[in-house]
Short mmCIF file of C-alpha atoms in Angstrom, two decimals:
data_model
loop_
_atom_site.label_atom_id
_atom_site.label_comp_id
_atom_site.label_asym_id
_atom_site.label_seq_id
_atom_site.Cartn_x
_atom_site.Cartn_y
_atom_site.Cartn_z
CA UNK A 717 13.36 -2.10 -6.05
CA UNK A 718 11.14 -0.29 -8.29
CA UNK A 719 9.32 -3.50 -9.61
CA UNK A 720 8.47 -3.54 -5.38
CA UNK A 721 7.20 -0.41 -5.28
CA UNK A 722 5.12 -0.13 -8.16
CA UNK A 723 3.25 -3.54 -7.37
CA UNK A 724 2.27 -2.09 -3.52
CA UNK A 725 1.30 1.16 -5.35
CA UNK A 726 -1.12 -1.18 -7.34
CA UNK A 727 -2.18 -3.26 -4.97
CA UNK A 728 -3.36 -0.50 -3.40
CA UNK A 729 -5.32 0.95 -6.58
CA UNK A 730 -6.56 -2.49 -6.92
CA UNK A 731 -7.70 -2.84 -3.40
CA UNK A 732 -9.29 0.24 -3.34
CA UNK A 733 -10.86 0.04 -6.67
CA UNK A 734 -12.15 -3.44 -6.00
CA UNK A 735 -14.05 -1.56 -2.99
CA UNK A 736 -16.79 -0.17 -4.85
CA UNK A 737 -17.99 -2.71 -6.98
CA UNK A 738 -21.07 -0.56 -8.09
CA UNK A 739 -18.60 2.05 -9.84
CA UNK A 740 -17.09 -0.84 -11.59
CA UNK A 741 -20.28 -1.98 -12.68
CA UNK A 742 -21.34 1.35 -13.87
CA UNK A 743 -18.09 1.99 -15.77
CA UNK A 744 -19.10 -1.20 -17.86
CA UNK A 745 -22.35 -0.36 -18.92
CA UNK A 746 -21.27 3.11 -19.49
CA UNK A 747 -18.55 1.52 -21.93
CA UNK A 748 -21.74 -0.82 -23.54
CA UNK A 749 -23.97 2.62 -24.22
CA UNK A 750 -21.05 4.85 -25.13
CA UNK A 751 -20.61 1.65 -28.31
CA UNK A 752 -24.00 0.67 -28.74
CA UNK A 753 -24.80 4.60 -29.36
CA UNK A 754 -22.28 5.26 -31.75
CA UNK A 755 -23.21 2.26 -33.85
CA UNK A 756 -26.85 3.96 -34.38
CA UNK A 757 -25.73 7.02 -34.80
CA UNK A 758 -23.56 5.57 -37.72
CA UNK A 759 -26.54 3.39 -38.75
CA UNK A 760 -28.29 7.38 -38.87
CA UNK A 761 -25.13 9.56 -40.43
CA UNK A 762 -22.82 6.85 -41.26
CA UNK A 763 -23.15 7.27 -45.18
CA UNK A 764 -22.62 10.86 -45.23
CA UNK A 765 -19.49 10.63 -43.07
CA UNK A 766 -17.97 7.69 -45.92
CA UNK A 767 -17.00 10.14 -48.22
CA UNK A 768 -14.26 11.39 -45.72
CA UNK A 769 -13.22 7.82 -44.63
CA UNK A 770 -11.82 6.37 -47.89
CA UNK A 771 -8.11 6.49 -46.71
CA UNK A 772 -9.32 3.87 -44.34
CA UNK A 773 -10.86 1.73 -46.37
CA UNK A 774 -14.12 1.70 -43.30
CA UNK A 775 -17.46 2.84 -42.48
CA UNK A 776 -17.93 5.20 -39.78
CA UNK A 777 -18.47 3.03 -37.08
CA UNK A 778 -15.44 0.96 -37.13
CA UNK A 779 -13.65 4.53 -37.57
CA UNK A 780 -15.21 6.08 -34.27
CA UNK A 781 -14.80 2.63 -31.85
CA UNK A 782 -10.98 2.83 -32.72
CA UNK A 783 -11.37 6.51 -31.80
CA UNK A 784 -13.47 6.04 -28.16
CA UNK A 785 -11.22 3.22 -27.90
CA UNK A 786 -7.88 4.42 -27.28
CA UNK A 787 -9.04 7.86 -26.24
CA UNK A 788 -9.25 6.26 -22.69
CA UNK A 789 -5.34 6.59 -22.85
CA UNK A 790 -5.18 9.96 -23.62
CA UNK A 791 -7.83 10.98 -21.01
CA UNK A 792 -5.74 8.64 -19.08
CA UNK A 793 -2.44 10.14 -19.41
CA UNK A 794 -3.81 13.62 -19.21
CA UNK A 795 -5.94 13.41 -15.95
CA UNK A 796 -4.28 10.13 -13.79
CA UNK A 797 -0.99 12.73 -12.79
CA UNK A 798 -3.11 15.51 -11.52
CA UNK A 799 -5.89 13.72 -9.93
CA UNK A 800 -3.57 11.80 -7.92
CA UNK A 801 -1.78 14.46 -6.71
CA UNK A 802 -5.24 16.41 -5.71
CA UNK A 803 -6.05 13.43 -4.10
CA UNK A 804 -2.79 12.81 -2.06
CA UNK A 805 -3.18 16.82 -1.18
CA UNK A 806 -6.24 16.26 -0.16
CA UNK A 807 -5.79 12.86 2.37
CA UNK A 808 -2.70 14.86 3.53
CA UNK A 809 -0.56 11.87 2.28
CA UNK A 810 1.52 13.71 -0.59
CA UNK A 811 4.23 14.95 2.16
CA UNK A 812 5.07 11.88 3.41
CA UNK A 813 5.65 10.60 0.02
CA UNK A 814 7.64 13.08 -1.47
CA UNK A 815 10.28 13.20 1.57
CA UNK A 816 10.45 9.15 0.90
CA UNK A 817 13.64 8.19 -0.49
CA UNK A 818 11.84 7.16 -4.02
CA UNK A 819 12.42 9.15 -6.56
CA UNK A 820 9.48 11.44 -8.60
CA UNK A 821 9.41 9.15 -11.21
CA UNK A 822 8.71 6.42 -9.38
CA UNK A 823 6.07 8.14 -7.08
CA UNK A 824 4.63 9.40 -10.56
CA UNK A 825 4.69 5.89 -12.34
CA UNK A 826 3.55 4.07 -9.20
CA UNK A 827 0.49 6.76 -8.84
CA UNK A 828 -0.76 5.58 -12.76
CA UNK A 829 0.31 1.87 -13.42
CA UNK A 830 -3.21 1.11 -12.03
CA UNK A 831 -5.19 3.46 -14.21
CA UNK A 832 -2.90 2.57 -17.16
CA UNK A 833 -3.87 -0.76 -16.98
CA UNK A 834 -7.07 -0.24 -16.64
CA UNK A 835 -7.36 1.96 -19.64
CA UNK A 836 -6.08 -1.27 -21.34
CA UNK A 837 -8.60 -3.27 -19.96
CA UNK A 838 -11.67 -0.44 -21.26
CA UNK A 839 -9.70 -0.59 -24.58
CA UNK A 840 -10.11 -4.32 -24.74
CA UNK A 841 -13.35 -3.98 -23.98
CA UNK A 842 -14.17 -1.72 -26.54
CA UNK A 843 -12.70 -3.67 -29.22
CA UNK A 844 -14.38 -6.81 -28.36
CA UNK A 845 -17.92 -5.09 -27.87
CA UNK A 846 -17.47 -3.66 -31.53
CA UNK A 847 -15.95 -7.28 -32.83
CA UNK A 848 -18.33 -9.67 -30.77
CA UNK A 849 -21.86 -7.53 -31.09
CA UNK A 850 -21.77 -5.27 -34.28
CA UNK A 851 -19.90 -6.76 -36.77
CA UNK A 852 -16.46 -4.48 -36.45
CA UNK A 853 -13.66 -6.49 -38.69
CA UNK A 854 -9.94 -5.83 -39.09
CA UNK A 855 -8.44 -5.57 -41.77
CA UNK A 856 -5.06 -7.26 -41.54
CA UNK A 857 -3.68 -4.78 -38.50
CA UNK A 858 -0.44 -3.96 -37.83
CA UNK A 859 -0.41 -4.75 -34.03
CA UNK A 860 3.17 -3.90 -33.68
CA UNK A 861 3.08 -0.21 -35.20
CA UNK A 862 -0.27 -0.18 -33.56
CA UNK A 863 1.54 -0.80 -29.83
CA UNK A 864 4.86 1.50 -31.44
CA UNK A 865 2.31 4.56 -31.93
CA UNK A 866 0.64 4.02 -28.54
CA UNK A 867 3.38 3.82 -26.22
CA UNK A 868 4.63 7.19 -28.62
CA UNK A 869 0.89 8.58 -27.80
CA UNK A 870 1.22 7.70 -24.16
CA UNK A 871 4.78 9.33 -23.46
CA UNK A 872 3.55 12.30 -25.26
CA UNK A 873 0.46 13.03 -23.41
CA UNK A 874 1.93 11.73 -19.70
CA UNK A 875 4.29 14.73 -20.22
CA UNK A 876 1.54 16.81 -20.39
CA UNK A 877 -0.30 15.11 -17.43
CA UNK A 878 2.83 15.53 -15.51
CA UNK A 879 3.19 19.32 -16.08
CA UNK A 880 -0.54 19.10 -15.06
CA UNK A 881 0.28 17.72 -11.96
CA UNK A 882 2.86 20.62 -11.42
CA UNK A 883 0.45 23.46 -11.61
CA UNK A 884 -1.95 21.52 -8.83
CA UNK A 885 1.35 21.49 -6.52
CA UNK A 886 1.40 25.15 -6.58
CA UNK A 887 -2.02 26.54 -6.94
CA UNK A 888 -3.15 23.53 -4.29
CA UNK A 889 -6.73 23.08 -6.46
CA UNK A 890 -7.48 21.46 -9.53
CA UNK A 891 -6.40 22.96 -12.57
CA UNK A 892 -8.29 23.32 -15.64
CA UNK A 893 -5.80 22.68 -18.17
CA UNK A 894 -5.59 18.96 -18.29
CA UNK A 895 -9.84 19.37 -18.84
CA UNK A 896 -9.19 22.10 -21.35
CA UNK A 897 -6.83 19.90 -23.90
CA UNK A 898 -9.06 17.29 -23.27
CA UNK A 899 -11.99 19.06 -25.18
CA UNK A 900 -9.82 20.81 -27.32
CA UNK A 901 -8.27 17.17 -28.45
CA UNK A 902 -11.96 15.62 -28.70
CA UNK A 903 -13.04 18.28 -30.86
CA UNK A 904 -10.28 18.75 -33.33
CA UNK A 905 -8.24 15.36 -32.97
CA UNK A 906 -10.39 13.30 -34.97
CA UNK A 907 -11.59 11.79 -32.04
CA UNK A 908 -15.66 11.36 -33.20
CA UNK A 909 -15.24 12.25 -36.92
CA UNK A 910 -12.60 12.55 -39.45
CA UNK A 911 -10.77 16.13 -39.17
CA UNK A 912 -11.24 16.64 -42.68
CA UNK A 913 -15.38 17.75 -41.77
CA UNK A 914 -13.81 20.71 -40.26
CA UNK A 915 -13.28 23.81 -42.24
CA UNK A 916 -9.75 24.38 -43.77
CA UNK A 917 -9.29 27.04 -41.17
CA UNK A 918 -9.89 25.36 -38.13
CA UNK A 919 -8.34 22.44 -39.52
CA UNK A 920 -5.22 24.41 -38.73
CA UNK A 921 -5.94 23.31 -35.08
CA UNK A 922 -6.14 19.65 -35.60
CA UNK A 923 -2.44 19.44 -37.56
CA UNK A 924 -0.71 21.11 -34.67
CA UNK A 925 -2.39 18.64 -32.00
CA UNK A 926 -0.51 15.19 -31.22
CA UNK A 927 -3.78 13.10 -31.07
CA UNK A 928 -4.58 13.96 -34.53
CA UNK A 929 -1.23 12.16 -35.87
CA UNK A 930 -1.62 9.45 -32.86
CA UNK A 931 -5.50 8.33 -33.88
CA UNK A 932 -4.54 8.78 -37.74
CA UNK A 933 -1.66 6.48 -37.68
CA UNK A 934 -3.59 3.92 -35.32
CA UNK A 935 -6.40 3.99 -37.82
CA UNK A 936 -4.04 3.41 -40.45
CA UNK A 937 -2.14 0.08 -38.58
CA UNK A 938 -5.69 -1.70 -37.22
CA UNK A 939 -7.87 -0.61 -40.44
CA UNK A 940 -6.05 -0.74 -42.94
CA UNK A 941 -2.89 -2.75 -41.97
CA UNK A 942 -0.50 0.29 -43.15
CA UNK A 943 2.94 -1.03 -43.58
CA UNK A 944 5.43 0.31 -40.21
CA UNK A 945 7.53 2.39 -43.56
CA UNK A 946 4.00 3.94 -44.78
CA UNK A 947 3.46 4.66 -41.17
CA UNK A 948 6.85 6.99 -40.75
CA UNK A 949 5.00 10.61 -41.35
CA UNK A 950 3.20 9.84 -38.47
CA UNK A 951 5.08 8.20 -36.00
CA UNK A 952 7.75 11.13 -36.82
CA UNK A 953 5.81 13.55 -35.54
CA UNK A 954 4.98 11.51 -32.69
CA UNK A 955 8.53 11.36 -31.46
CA UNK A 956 8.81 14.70 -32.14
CA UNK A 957 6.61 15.79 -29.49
CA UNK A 958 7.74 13.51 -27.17
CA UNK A 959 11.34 14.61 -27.25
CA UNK A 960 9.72 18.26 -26.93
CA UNK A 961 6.87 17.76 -24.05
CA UNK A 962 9.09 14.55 -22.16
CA UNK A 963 11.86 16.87 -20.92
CA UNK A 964 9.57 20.01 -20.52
CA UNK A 965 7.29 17.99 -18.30
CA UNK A 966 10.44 16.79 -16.31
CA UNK A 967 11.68 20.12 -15.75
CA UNK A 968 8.13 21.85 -14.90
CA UNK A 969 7.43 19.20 -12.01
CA UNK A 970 10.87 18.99 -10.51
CA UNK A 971 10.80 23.02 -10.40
CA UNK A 972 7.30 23.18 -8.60
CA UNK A 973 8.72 20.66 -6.24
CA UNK A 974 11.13 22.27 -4.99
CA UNK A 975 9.55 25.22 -5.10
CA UNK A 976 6.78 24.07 -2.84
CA UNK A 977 9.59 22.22 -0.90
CA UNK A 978 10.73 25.72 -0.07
CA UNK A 979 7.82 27.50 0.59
CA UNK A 980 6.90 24.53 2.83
CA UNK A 981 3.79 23.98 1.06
CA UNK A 982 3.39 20.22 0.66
CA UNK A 983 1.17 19.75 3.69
CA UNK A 984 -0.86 22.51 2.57
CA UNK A 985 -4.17 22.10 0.38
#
């Protein structure tokens, strides 16, 4: 039954997404400038930055794609939750779903599988861009703790998407917390450069952020083909937050639910 409703949720996304062909297009050569920039700046800055990248056995451009790369999950998981609901608000379609018999989770999962996917895809295309056209090689990677870390990285920062989500159920706008963690994570999660350029202080920041452990330890499996055992600090920490944010996020979104439930405020936006 859920199988069934996820697949009409995406055929939806698809159908709709498929619409606008020129927003497709631009996403693409947004995805070939956002590479082909970082590969000159690296060309530029790239032997300064090598001092700080000898854990991964890299230069800095092979160090950054792996770092645009899979940030399109985390902007993913962050943003897909609450822009969905916004937009169901909005369209004056997000009563009529939440009275349905399906439960949240499915609603929720049904609302991303589209956008998840297609973060894959922009990953994929990232990696093959910095492979096929600039000379980005592999080291031996770990695919498995690679995909282990990922799905780790992707529970982690749904939960906060989710709790996201919440907020825009009760304040009926969009919130800016889901764009605040998003800067904060791009600045001090070793997103663009290693955290290690910071100063000690502010470094502080970075160790207490999940994307810092999450981009480390995929660095680690593709670059350098870490070992799943020398991988453990990492993914460690990884489960930790989940098993922290996972049930926080469950409880935040089923209380403004019914909250809004009661106030009769799901047909208002």
């Amino acid at each position: 039954m859920i199988f069934k409703k996820l697949t009409a949720f995406l055929k939806k996304d698809i159908k709709v997404f498929t619409s606008y062909k020129l927003s497709f297009l631009m996403t693409c050569f947004g995805m070939v400038l956002s590479v082909t920039t970082f590969y000159y700046i690296g060309k530029l800055f790239g032997k300064s930055a090598n001092q700080y990248l000898t854990a991964y056995k890299t230069d800095y451009f092979p160090f950054v794609l792996v770092g645009i790369a899979f940030y399109a999950y985390l902007s993913t998981s962050l943003r897909t939750f609450s822009s969905h609901i916004r937009e169901a608000q909005v369209t004056g379609v997000l009563e009529s779903m939440l009275v349905t018999p399906s439960s949240f989770v499915e609603i929720i999962a049904g609302m991303s599988v589209w956008d998840f996917i297609f973060a894959s895809i922009r990953i994929l295309v990232y990696l093959a861009l910095g492979i096929c056209f600039f000379g980005v090689r592999f080291n031996n990677p770990n695919i498995l703790a690679a995909l282990l870390i990922l799905v780790l990285t992707i529970v982690c920062f749904s939960s906060i998407g989710i709790m996201s989500a919440g907020f825009i159920l009760i304040f009926k706008r969009s919130e800016p917390i889901g764009a605040f963690i998003g800067a904060v994570t791009g600045l001090f999660g070793g997103v663009y450069f290693p955290v290690e350029v910071l100063h000690p202080k502010l470094q502080f920041i970075s160790y207490i952020l999940p994307v810092t452990y999450s981009l480390r330890g995929l660095r680690f499996a593709l670059l350098t083909g870490y070992s799943l055992k020398a991988l453990i600090p990492d993914i460690a920490i990884l489960s930790l937050f989940c098993l922290i944010l996972a049930p926080l996020a469950i409880i935040v979104f089923k209380y403004t639910l019914r909250r809004v439930k009661i106030e009769g405020g799901l047909a208002h936006y």
